Every structure is written in structure tokens, then in C-alpha cells.
XYZ file of C-alpha atoms in Angstrom:
640
model
C -7.785 19.002 62.066
C -5.102 16.406 62.481
C -2.258 15.907 59.984
C -1.130 12.600 58.564
C 2.272 11.667 57.278
C 1.598 10.100 53.915
C 4.152 7.652 52.466
C 4.262 6.025 49.088
C 3.633 2.730 50.859
C 0.362 4.271 52.098
C -0.486 5.509 48.608
C 0.171 2.074 47.067
C -1.929 0.509 49.782
C -4.726 2.968 48.939
C -4.439 1.961 45.280
C -5.076 -1.586 46.315
C -7.671 -0.741 48.991
C -9.571 1.688 46.837
C -11.676 -0.955 44.960
C -15.202 -1.058 46.236
C -15.401 -4.813 45.686
C -13.069 -7.280 47.346
C -11.822 -9.417 44.443
C -8.589 -8.006 43.053
C -7.605 -9.169 39.599
C -4.784 -11.665 39.657
C -1.795 -10.707 37.519
C 0.751 -13.353 38.218
C 1.976 -14.322 34.787
C 5.338 -15.429 33.477
C 7.506 -12.480 32.547
C 8.500 -12.134 28.938
C 12.001 -10.805 28.646
C 13.514 -9.292 25.577
C 14.753 -12.616 24.305
C 11.707 -14.624 25.220
C 9.414 -16.218 22.714
C 6.264 -14.220 21.947
C 3.217 -15.188 23.988
C 1.393 -15.748 20.768
C 2.284 -14.525 17.391
C 0.691 -14.075 14.011
C -0.820 -17.174 12.476
C 1.564 -19.179 10.381
C -0.999 -19.902 7.698
C -1.129 -17.755 4.576
C -3.171 -14.663 5.035
C -4.480 -12.001 2.684
C -2.261 -8.939 2.424
C -2.940 -5.729 4.304
C -5.694 -4.014 2.260
C -4.638 -1.052 0.159
C -6.207 2.285 1.195
C -6.462 5.235 -1.191
C -7.060 8.491 0.696
C -7.361 10.437 -2.547
C -10.305 8.484 -3.956
C -13.072 10.941 -3.063
C -15.844 8.734 -4.415
C -14.990 6.016 -1.871
C -13.920 8.382 0.899
C -17.239 10.220 0.905
C -19.519 7.328 -0.094
C -21.130 7.628 3.370
C -21.932 11.343 3.021
C -24.757 13.118 1.266
C -23.932 16.123 -0.857
C -25.378 18.702 1.526
C -23.144 17.238 4.270
C -20.111 17.686 2.023
C -21.176 21.307 1.337
C -21.544 21.939 5.081
C -18.056 20.460 5.751
C -16.560 22.607 3.006
C -18.225 25.758 4.389
C -17.291 25.083 8.002
C -13.689 24.121 7.296
C -13.318 27.204 5.056
C -14.632 29.458 7.807
C -12.208 27.798 10.227
C -9.357 28.785 7.906
C -10.149 32.477 8.185
C -7.913 34.153 10.741
C -10.080 37.275 10.820
C -13.217 35.247 11.713
C -11.455 33.078 14.290
C -10.041 36.091 16.058
C -13.543 37.352 16.680
C -15.535 34.129 16.678
C -16.786 34.441 20.301
C -18.048 37.991 19.713
C -19.700 36.894 16.476
C -21.453 33.991 18.216
C -22.691 36.284 20.948
C -23.954 38.793 18.362
C -25.729 36.058 16.360
C -27.476 34.749 19.432
C -28.594 38.272 20.327
C -29.960 39.049 16.849
C -31.539 35.673 16.074
C -32.793 34.661 19.462
C -32.017 31.320 21.139
C -34.225 29.120 18.998
C -32.981 30.379 15.606
C -29.403 30.489 16.948
C -29.619 26.799 17.893
C -30.987 25.974 14.409
C -28.151 27.861 12.730
C -25.542 26.116 14.855
C -27.049 22.655 14.065
C -26.884 23.486 10.347
C -23.211 24.529 10.591
C -20.596 24.132 13.357
C -22.591 22.066 15.783
C -23.807 19.738 13.033
C -20.248 19.322 11.808
C -18.466 18.507 15.089
C -21.188 17.330 17.533
C -23.411 14.303 17.132
C -26.501 15.469 19.033
C -27.870 16.652 22.383
C -28.105 13.314 24.225
C -27.357 9.633 23.848
C -30.716 8.904 22.303
C -30.428 11.535 19.569
C -26.918 10.432 18.554
C -27.821 6.768 17.893
C -28.639 7.250 14.147
C -25.242 8.809 13.522
C -23.442 6.048 15.448
C -25.328 3.321 13.545
C -24.710 5.066 10.249
C -20.955 5.355 10.802
C -20.806 1.796 12.006
C -22.423 0.598 8.793
C -19.405 2.056 6.998
C -16.854 0.478 9.324
C -16.255 3.435 11.691
C -16.807 2.996 15.421
C -17.560 5.662 18.015
C -15.867 6.849 21.240
C -18.571 8.791 23.101
C -17.533 12.055 24.725
C -19.951 14.215 26.663
C -18.769 17.612 25.438
C -20.347 19.853 28.103
C -17.959 22.103 29.955
C -18.443 24.606 32.783
C -18.608 28.145 31.444
C -16.150 29.731 33.899
C -14.651 33.181 33.434
C -10.850 33.309 33.336
C -10.913 34.857 36.828
C -13.198 32.073 38.182
C -11.035 29.361 36.578
C -7.889 30.920 38.053
C -9.326 31.125 41.568
C -10.652 27.580 41.401
C -7.338 26.178 40.156
C -5.275 27.916 42.848
C -7.546 26.630 45.606
C -7.617 23.027 44.341
C -3.875 22.753 43.578
C -2.608 23.708 47.027
C -2.848 21.931 50.371
C -4.714 23.229 53.418
C -1.376 24.175 55.025
C -0.262 26.142 51.968
C -3.568 27.989 51.724
C -3.540 28.858 55.420
C 0.028 30.144 55.160
C 1.243 27.629 57.816
C 3.562 25.792 55.474
C 5.744 26.401 52.449
C 5.457 24.044 49.485
C 8.574 21.945 48.977
C 7.468 20.940 45.541
C 9.595 22.020 42.615
C 8.420 25.064 40.658
C 7.040 22.945 37.847
C 4.683 21.102 40.262
C 3.343 24.148 42.036
C 0.282 26.102 41.071
C 1.021 29.456 39.411
C -1.711 32.106 39.177
C -0.667 33.305 35.751
C -1.486 29.810 34.423
C -4.490 29.126 36.660
C -6.836 29.007 33.633
C -5.610 25.761 32.057
C -7.820 26.395 29.015
C -5.481 29.093 27.666
C -3.671 27.984 24.517
C -5.380 24.557 24.503
C -7.318 23.823 21.320
C -7.862 20.055 21.348
C -8.559 18.869 24.857
C -11.355 19.443 27.397
C -10.385 21.027 30.701
C -11.835 20.076 34.076
C -11.685 22.259 37.144
C -12.195 20.836 40.661
C -15.362 22.142 42.318
C -16.311 19.552 44.885
C -16.374 15.826 45.599
C -20.010 15.750 44.452
C -18.960 17.235 41.095
C -16.322 14.536 40.722
C -18.993 11.899 41.389
C -21.096 13.555 38.661
C -18.191 13.337 36.203
C -17.778 9.646 37.112
C -21.461 8.998 36.393
C -21.118 10.710 33.009
C -18.107 8.506 32.159
C -20.075 5.438 33.305
C -22.935 6.300 30.930
C -20.452 6.710 28.074
C -18.810 3.359 28.875
C -22.181 1.662 28.937
C -23.281 3.255 25.667
C -19.960 2.346 23.998
C -20.447 -1.288 25.116
C -23.843 -1.363 23.515
C -22.684 0.243 20.300
C -20.039 -2.289 19.314
C -18.285 -5.487 20.502
C -14.895 -3.754 20.591
C -15.652 -0.274 21.902
C -13.528 2.437 23.463
C -14.196 5.124 26.042
C -11.944 7.918 27.273
C -11.533 9.486 30.732
C -9.573 12.291 32.299
C -8.177 11.881 35.842
C -8.499 15.661 36.581
C -12.274 15.072 36.335
C -12.166 12.482 39.115
C -10.417 14.278 41.981
C -8.478 17.125 43.435
C -5.528 18.065 41.152
C -3.375 18.878 44.256
C -2.692 15.133 44.596
C -1.635 14.783 40.970
C 0.816 17.648 41.434
C 2.306 16.148 44.602
C 2.632 12.640 43.244
C 4.159 13.951 40.039
C 6.693 15.805 42.085
C 7.506 12.584 44.020
C 7.985 10.494 40.897
C 10.058 13.137 39.135
C 12.410 13.581 42.088
C 12.739 9.801 42.511
C 13.684 9.341 38.880
C 16.040 12.336 38.991
C 17.711 10.755 42.089
C 18.356 7.618 40.015
C 20.018 9.637 37.220
C 22.059 11.567 39.832
C 23.481 8.341 41.173
C 23.986 7.084 37.596
C 26.101 10.168 36.873
C 28.193 9.513 39.997
C 28.872 6.044 38.598
C 29.886 7.499 35.198
C 26.750 6.367 33.349
C 25.226 9.668 32.456
C 23.749 10.109 28.932
C 22.682 6.530 28.376
C 19.126 5.709 27.300
C 16.804 5.272 30.247
C 16.260 1.565 29.653
C 20.035 0.966 29.259
C 21.185 2.761 32.395
C 22.095 0.235 35.087
C 23.482 1.047 38.493
C 25.948 -1.127 40.369
C 24.034 -2.145 43.469
C 27.137 -2.261 45.719
C 28.030 1.327 44.792
C 24.411 2.427 45.190
C 24.312 1.019 48.700
C 27.354 2.987 49.636
C 25.745 6.180 48.233
C 22.524 5.582 50.188
C 24.456 5.023 53.416
C 26.620 8.152 52.882
C 23.533 10.257 52.265
C 22.067 9.082 55.556
C 18.855 7.803 54.017
C 19.083 4.461 55.836
C 21.566 2.252 57.610
C 23.594 -0.475 55.912
C 21.612 -3.148 57.706
C 18.288 -1.711 56.481
C 19.227 -1.417 52.834
C 20.498 -5.000 52.626
C 16.843 -6.056 52.713
C 15.948 -3.829 49.778
C 18.392 -5.257 47.261
C 17.868 -9.017 47.218
C 17.964 -11.633 44.521
C 14.169 -11.816 44.760
C 13.738 -8.144 43.869
C 16.710 -7.585 41.551
C 17.815 -10.987 40.305
C 21.453 -12.034 40.399
C 22.946 -9.440 38.008
C 24.235 -7.128 40.740
C 22.784 -4.159 38.819
C 19.623 -2.139 39.017
C 17.867 -0.268 36.179
C 15.228 2.465 36.250
C 12.339 0.007 36.336
C 13.879 -1.803 39.330
C 14.465 1.571 40.972
C 10.869 2.671 40.505
C 9.620 -0.645 41.925
C 11.459 0.069 45.156
C 8.801 2.663 46.080
C 6.126 0.094 45.714
C 4.475 -1.195 48.902
C 6.306 -4.480 48.430
C 9.565 -3.102 49.857
C 10.580 -1.446 53.119
C 12.100 1.521 51.235
C 8.671 3.193 51.368
C 9.381 4.227 54.923
C 12.392 6.177 53.814
C 10.942 8.444 51.153
C 13.490 11.193 51.388
C 15.999 12.400 48.830
C 18.850 14.891 49.037
C 18.163 18.399 47.851
C 21.021 19.058 45.445
C 20.961 22.787 46.251
C 20.820 22.630 50.065
C 22.493 19.282 50.636
C 19.698 18.328 53.085
C 17.428 15.332 53.027
C 13.818 16.238 52.319
C 10.597 14.235 52.441
C 9.042 13.495 49.104
C 5.442 13.779 50.203
C 3.702 16.648 51.995
C 1.528 16.222 54.996
C -2.199 15.639 54.302
C -5.166 16.439 56.452
C -7.536 13.633 57.132
C -10.108 15.174 54.717
C -7.462 15.524 51.966
C -6.544 11.883 52.445
C -10.182 10.886 52.131
C -10.459 12.898 48.917
C -7.410 11.086 47.525
C -8.946 7.709 48.407
C -12.203 8.650 46.687
C -10.299 9.620 43.513
C -8.728 6.166 43.393
C -12.116 4.527 44.068
C -13.665 6.402 41.123
C -10.883 5.161 38.847
C -11.559 1.617 40.058
C -15.312 1.867 39.459
C -14.754 3.005 35.885
C -12.192 0.272 35.141
C -14.463 -2.382 36.509
C -17.437 -1.147 34.496
C -15.258 -1.125 31.333
C -14.199 -4.687 32.080
C -17.777 -5.764 32.709
C -19.158 -4.430 29.413
C -16.041 -5.195 27.290
C -15.014 -1.605 26.567
C -11.387 -0.501 26.373
C -10.659 2.467 28.581
C -8.252 5.168 27.430
C -6.789 7.467 30.055
C -6.117 10.826 28.375
C -2.861 12.613 28.799
C -2.809 16.090 30.405
C -0.280 18.764 31.288
C 3.286 17.684 32.154
C 2.951 18.785 35.782
C 0.058 16.226 36.204
C 1.288 13.581 33.791
C 3.803 11.562 35.881
C 1.103 10.838 38.426
C -1.495 10.120 35.754
C 0.811 7.658 34.021
C 1.690 5.978 37.343
C -1.963 5.584 38.385
C -2.807 4.316 34.884
C 0.019 1.785 35.233
C -1.505 0.521 38.480
C -4.780 0.021 36.618
C -3.027 -1.783 33.776
C -1.384 -4.162 36.244
C -4.716 -5.108 37.690
C -6.948 -5.166 34.587
C -4.692 -5.842 31.564
C -4.358 -9.516 32.461
C -5.929 -11.234 29.458
C -6.175 -8.356 27.003
C -5.242 -4.679 26.913
C -8.266 -3.109 28.596
C -6.581 0.062 29.914
C -4.686 2.260 27.457
C -2.173 4.857 28.597
C -1.667 7.969 26.373
C 1.715 9.138 25.281
C 2.202 12.729 24.046
C 4.919 12.617 21.442
C 5.678 16.357 21.492
C 7.433 15.660 24.845
C 11.196 15.186 24.783
C 11.004 12.118 27.012
C 8.115 10.448 25.125
C 10.251 7.716 23.519
C 11.904 6.775 26.798
C 8.505 6.537 28.480
C 7.171 4.256 25.749
C 10.041 1.796 25.845
C 10.067 1.725 29.669
C 6.330 0.848 29.762
C 6.725 -1.807 27.069
C 9.645 -3.331 28.967
C 7.702 -3.300 32.259
C 4.724 -5.005 30.605
C 7.125 -7.732 29.321
C 8.681 -8.302 32.757
C 5.420 -8.391 34.681
C 3.367 -10.225 32.084
C 0.484 -7.841 31.561
C -0.817 -6.558 28.210
C 0.565 -3.289 26.926
C -1.989 -0.809 25.615
C -1.149 2.700 24.396
C -2.660 5.649 22.581
C -0.146 7.787 20.706
C -0.943 11.467 20.155
C 1.138 14.433 19.180
C -0.157 16.484 22.120
C -2.639 19.208 23.049
C -0.867 21.621 25.328
C 2.196 22.750 23.445
C 1.718 26.572 23.549
C 0.690 26.521 27.174
C 3.555 24.267 28.251
C 6.157 26.358 26.510
C 4.848 29.644 27.938
C 4.610 28.158 31.457
C 8.186 26.740 31.380
C 9.576 30.061 30.175
C 7.604 32.135 32.700
C 8.071 29.909 35.759
C 11.689 29.000 34.970
C 12.188 25.315 34.232
C 13.331 23.371 31.187
C 10.958 23.402 28.222
C 9.596 19.820 28.026
C 8.483 20.192 24.366
C 10.370 19.164 21.222
C 11.839 22.115 19.282
C 9.753 21.842 16.113
C 6.701 20.198 14.618
C 9.066 18.158 12.480
C 10.828 16.902 15.532
C 7.563 15.909 17.129
C 6.543 14.012 14.013
C 9.867 12.170 14.092
C 9.355 11.218 17.748
C 5.781 10.098 16.984
C 6.954 7.823 14.197
C 9.865 6.558 16.274
C 7.492 5.613 19.131
C 5.029 4.086 16.736
C 7.770 2.111 14.972
C 8.904 0.655 18.316
C 5.369 -0.255 19.392
C 4.537 -1.868 16.034
C 7.679 -3.972 16.389
C 6.462 -5.073 19.811
C 3.049 -5.929 18.410
C 4.701 -8.172 15.837
C 6.060 -10.379 18.632
C 3.258 -9.986 21.126
C -0.341 -10.449 19.957
C -1.660 -9.363 23.367
C -0.420 -5.769 22.928
C -2.348 -2.996 21.128
C -1.990 0.624 20.064
C -4.363 3.434 19.064
C -2.876 5.704 16.420
C -4.728 8.928 17.259
C -3.754 11.243 14.448
C -5.240 13.499 11.760
C -1.961 13.443 9.861
C -2.280 11.536 6.651
C 1.416 10.850 6.469
C 1.377 9.249 9.910
C -1.481 6.963 8.952
C 0.350 5.998 5.740
C 3.439 5.288 7.776
C 1.434 3.017 10.050
C 0.061 1.027 7.122
C 3.211 0.741 5.050
C 6.817 1.635 5.578
C 7.766 5.013 4.092
C 11.127 6.387 2.901
C 11.854 7.918 6.325
C 10.200 8.716 9.597
C 9.390 12.310 8.716
C 6.347 14.066 7.362
C 8.299 15.231 4.323
C 9.184 13.402 1.150
C 12.956 13.740 1.575
C 15.515 15.328 3.807
C 16.324 17.882 1.155
C 12.981 19.543 1.802
C 14.013 20.475 5.345
C 15.053 24.104 5.867
C 18.586 24.534 7.201
C 17.152 26.382 10.203
C 15.190 23.212 11.121
C 18.223 20.974 10.831
C 20.151 23.419 12.988
C 17.424 23.352 15.650
C 17.514 19.545 15.571
C 21.282 19.466 16.090
C 20.846 18.497 19.752
C 18.786 15.460 18.729
C 21.351 13.412 16.871
C 19.115 10.419 16.293
C 16.581 12.710 14.608
C 19.159 14.263 12.271
C 20.558 10.880 11.379
C 17.200 9.319 10.510
C 16.025 12.387 8.588
C 19.201 13.190 6.646
C 20.084 9.622 5.700
C 16.521 8.764 4.689
C 17.026 5.340 6.272
C 13.741 3.429 6.330
C 12.002 2.616 9.572
C 11.663 -1.002 10.589
C 8.253 -1.326 9.055
C 4.533 -0.624 9.008
C 1.713 -3.067 9.388
C 2.267 -4.667 6.003
C 5.996 -5.310 6.492
C 5.518 -6.606 10.019
C 2.638 -8.945 9.185
C 0.084 -7.072 11.325
C -3.335 -7.595 9.752
C -6.345 -5.396 10.535
C -8.249 -8.543 11.434
C -5.841 -8.996 14.439
C -7.322 -5.773 15.897
C -4.022 -4.767 17.476
C -3.676 -1.431 15.622
C -6.562 1.049 15.959
C -6.995 4.454 14.411
C -8.759 7.498 15.886
C -9.913 10.899 14.623
C -12.423 13.527 15.772
C -15.952 13.686 14.434
C -16.144 16.199 11.575
C -12.416 16.016 10.807
C -10.495 13.939 8.281
C -13.355 11.803 6.985
C -11.176 11.110 3.937
C -8.898 9.190 6.347
C -11.395 7.537 8.678
C -13.915 6.124 6.221
C -11.483 4.600 3.692
C -9.782 2.867 6.632
C -13.062 1.564 7.993
C -14.311 0.404 4.561
C -11.039 -1.488 4.059
C -11.509 -3.357 7.340
C -9.168 -1.422 9.665
C -10.512 -0.750 13.186
C -11.080 3.012 13.214
C -12.994 5.208 15.586
C -14.399 8.723 15.738
C -14.471 10.716 18.956
C -18.235 11.529 19.081
C -19.031 14.464 21.348
C -22.641 15.207 22.350
C -24.465 17.686 24.544
C -26.898 20.676 24.338
C -25.958 23.407 21.913
C -25.166 26.171 24.396
C -23.208 23.864 26.685
C -20.804 22.588 24.005
C -19.935 25.998 22.671
C -16.465 25.863 24.364
C -15.855 22.547 22.608
C -16.898 24.027 19.218
C -14.612 26.984 19.813
C -11.655 24.626 20.260
C -12.561 22.673 17.129
C -12.514 25.865 15.106
C -9.159 26.897 16.495
C -7.714 23.381 16.030
C -8.683 23.323 12.345
C -6.931 26.674 11.880
C -3.785 25.271 13.411
C -3.658 22.268 11.061
C -3.586 24.177 7.854
C -1.851 21.582 5.700
C -4.306 18.788 6.466
C -7.333 21.052 6.475
C -6.450 22.496 3.065
C -6.173 19.045 1.561
C -9.480 18.071 3.060
C -11.173 21.120 1.593
C -9.682 20.310 -1.814
C -11.005 16.729 -1.623
C -14.482 17.891 -0.576
C -14.687 20.357 -3.476
C -13.386 17.698 -5.871
C -16.120 15.306 -4.827
C -18.870 17.890 -5.036
C -17.720 18.807 -8.586
C -17.632 15.105 -9.503
C -21.201 14.571 -8.326
C -22.377 17.737 -10.091
C -20.784 16.683 -13.362
C -22.076 13.111 -13.202
C -25.567 14.257 -12.084
C -25.288 12.484 -8.775
C -25.752 15.490 -6.589
C -28.625 13.699 -4.781
C -26.348 10.796 -3.818
C -27.860 8.558 -1.068
C -25.336 6.565 1.034
C -25.734 2.823 0.618
């Protein structure tokens, strides 16, 4: 089979050729620089204040729930808090199914764990729950919760085959990817240590088509359920993960090359958005490295591409590997260890290139369907060795589809050390190019796995040192995005969090950006571990207030710029008070047959055990409301 030399120009062309229809969305809009006037801002007329929300008022929080549902929640969450039960939950489920038989086992599950965390078996059976939640101001994000029941050995074998090229599998070539972006057998089962995200393994192109059809059904159902619906997709479900690994390696090396040149120019240590290279010095470096001749690079750095400043920042640098410049032909960078120039992209077989094209086509089909039915599409974040490519492909979708409103949302995992830089770079790029910024902020789902992999494989741990540090990064990112929303009514954010303090921070400015009442509550060991993050220590220890929440910034829930999201069966005391107060809030609503969603239920149980502080408060509130109803003789409360 013939081999093809794939360049980034070719990839960008594929991104633009991939659509099955021929009418690309126009995106030529005036750029909005940092000092520009907002495209459209909050109304100048007097408006009602941001509604107050009381998460401790159990009567209002659980007004939508019958008493037996509260009792079930209390039972399930209490069982999830038992380490002894969780350690043996798979064996116990297997034993229960053996003793009870399939029919009684299904009934038991629907009365307990399945009934708590899963809406039903199919889209028809989940409609009553969706309509009920909607009546109380809570929307739904449908999620088909079925997963393949692979053994660890099967998952490992599948992952190793799908994450390497034909040449690598045949032993004819050695991967030039960095260790982080190579498949490692010890971490072939990507489900290990992951408690709050579904994992897809590549089986075939037909299976990817099946996943796309499932996503399409969810998008259509979300469009019919509300006028402002959401749907979520994962790119590992849509194609071979080998491509995500290779493209992530490309993007990481390209960015690292920028910072290498910046260090040569004495600009190391600056924030990513503030680092600017002198173009004249950069040209000299490129010539000396032998990447291209002086005559060739003169065409790359023009007033049209860079303006007249004579400097180039990271966003300019990343745009140079777009198909709009000739630099795409020269995708080589120096290997700092060997001193040799190396190509950034591996060779693809014709079949592998067709698989890559089909992955991009599937993304395009989903984005077009979401645009057609008026549903916002959130691209979920995944492991760090996939994420640079996922973010870049999501960015291409945002450029095409976020023209009039934020249709495509990228996801930022705030447990990553570079999360804040990534947020401000995307916000700045949206300003420059004139498209609508859309983001979902999460803490992250792969922490244990990422840390273990970095340690074992031998690369820098990408995760923040502590939970407190992650919370600070989350609030710092959120604070920056809320400030952007104040000046740009075409931007939007989904605050996907079960942390009550984070939701309070979003609504109203708190005393500091941490999940504690004051810096004095921090253990000395935590402050010592944060010593390498000076901005964290400063904000925590001084207790300086953040710039503001929705109330201080004039962001009203009626603007529908700030959305909230939680999982079905978790943190109803947050979701329903928000919805009843008029805030746009959504539940992730999984569905599927009982036996096929058992892996999902297993993760929900483990996740509840890992969020002890929030889960304990939720159990206390549930018990408090049950006692209140018992004492006031309202045990047979009917939601109204």
C-alpha cells in the first residue's frame, strides 16, 4: 500500500473539504481587539437584580421531588460513601444478579442506583423525566450511557492497535512522537482511574458511524426538548485515536518551538499571551536552522499576516501552520537532543488518510445537525495526549459555526497547569477573528490516570499539585471568562461543577477565589506545595476579591450567557434552586438498558465517594427535608 506524506496544509484542507455539503459558513467579521468596543453589551435600561439563590432551603430545593425519591437518594448516596461496599461493588452486583435472576435484578437496580442516575432505557421512556425537570426550570443534555463491556486485556489490545500507525505495527518504522504522545501498554485501558467520563475504544469505521448516529439522535432529541438545548460529543468516538495522538504531538512541538525561540530572545517566563517574538530575529533563527531560505520566509511574515508591529505572538505563530501560508510545506522543527531537523507528521497510508477524512466528516455532520435544530454542541475534553488535537479541531468548528452565536463549546479542564493560558488564548483568538467564544469549564476527569502515566512514562506531570490549586485555577479561568462576557454579549460559558462554592462564586463575588472561607484555613503543607504558583499564593493569602460574579458584572440569567451543568442524580440542591430562580441549568441525562449502563453506574458510585464534602452535605439536606416533611405531615408531598 502506498504511503503519503501528510502536511498540516493537507490536514487544514481536509478540515475544509470534509463537509458533505458545499456551502461553508462565512466567518469574515471585524476583529475585536482588547481595546475595542463590545459588539453588544448589556442593556442600559434598569434591570431586576440577579435573583438570590438559597442552596440550604430544602423545602424549595426538593420541591420537585417526592418523598420516596428523597429516601432513594439518601440510601444510594449513603451506600456510595461506604468504602467497603465500593471496593467490592462489582462482585456484589454479579452476586445479586446470580441470586435474583435478571428480571428481579433489573427491578432492584431501577429502584436504587439505576433509578437515581439513569433516566430510562430509551428516548421514549425518558420523556416524562425530561418534561418534569423542565417544568421546574432544569433542562436536559441527553447522553446515551451504553459502553462496550471489554475486559482490561481486550481494551489494552484494542488501544495499542488503534493508537499506532501501520508502519509502527509492522515494525517497519519507529515512532518519532514524544513519549507522551505514544501508546503505552500499561495504560492501554483508558478506563483505569477514570470515574466521571465515558471511554470509547476504536473498533472499526462502522462503529464510529454508529456512534455518530447515536450523537445525531441525542442532538435531535435535545432540539425537541427545549429551545436552547445542549448536546455533548467525544472525538475519540468518531475516529481512530492514532490521528489525535499524532496531531497533538505536532501542535505541542510547534508551540514548544515558539517558546524555545522566545527563550533565545530573552523572553522566557512571560505569560503565553504576552510573549512576543521579534520577527527579524526569528527570521535569522529560521534561516540558521535550515528550515527555509531567507527568500522563502519573507513571504511568511508580511503586514497582511502580522500587521505592522514587527512582532509575532503565539496566536500569530500557530496561524502560520494554517493552509493560508506557505510555511505548511516546511513542517520540520529541530530536535533539541539530536540537533537534527525532523518532520512533524508521520507518513500515512492511503487507508489511514481516508479514515482521518471520515473522522472530520463525522464532526461536520454533527455540527451541521446541531446548527439545523438549534442545539449547542459541547466537545468533551479527554486525556492530555489527545487534547491538543481535540482543541484544535474544535477551534476549526468554532471558526465555521460560531458566526452569529456560540454554537460549538470547547471544554477546558482546570486541573491542568496550562488551563488558564489556554482559556485566555482562545478568548483572544475569538476577539481577533470575530467569532463567538463558547466554553465549558470543568475540573477534570482523568487526574489519577494522568499522574500515574506521567510518572511511569517519564514526562512532566500536567496536573496541578492539589485540589485547592485546581479550584483556584477554575475560579481564575471563570473570573476571566465572566469579565469577557460582560463586554461581549455573544460569548457564553457552561459552569459544569458540583461544587457549591464554585456556583456561589459564579453568582456573586466571594472573599477570595478558593473553596475555603479564609487563607488561615489552609494547611502549611498546602501553601508549601503552592509555592511554585506565586499567583495562587498571592490570591489565597491576601484574600483579595476576584473581579466579580454575575451580580457585580451585570450578567443577568435572562441574557443566557452563563449556563450551569450537573449530572442527573447528583446535587439536586444546586440544580433545582438555580432553575427555579430563572438561571439556565442543565442535567446530564444518561439513558440505556440496565445491563449496558452498568459501567456508567459503577463510575457514578466511585465519583460520589471521591467528592465526600459535597456528598455529605447533600445527604444532610436530604435527611433534613425528610424530617421536615415527617414532622409537618407532608410525607406524601406531590410536586406542583
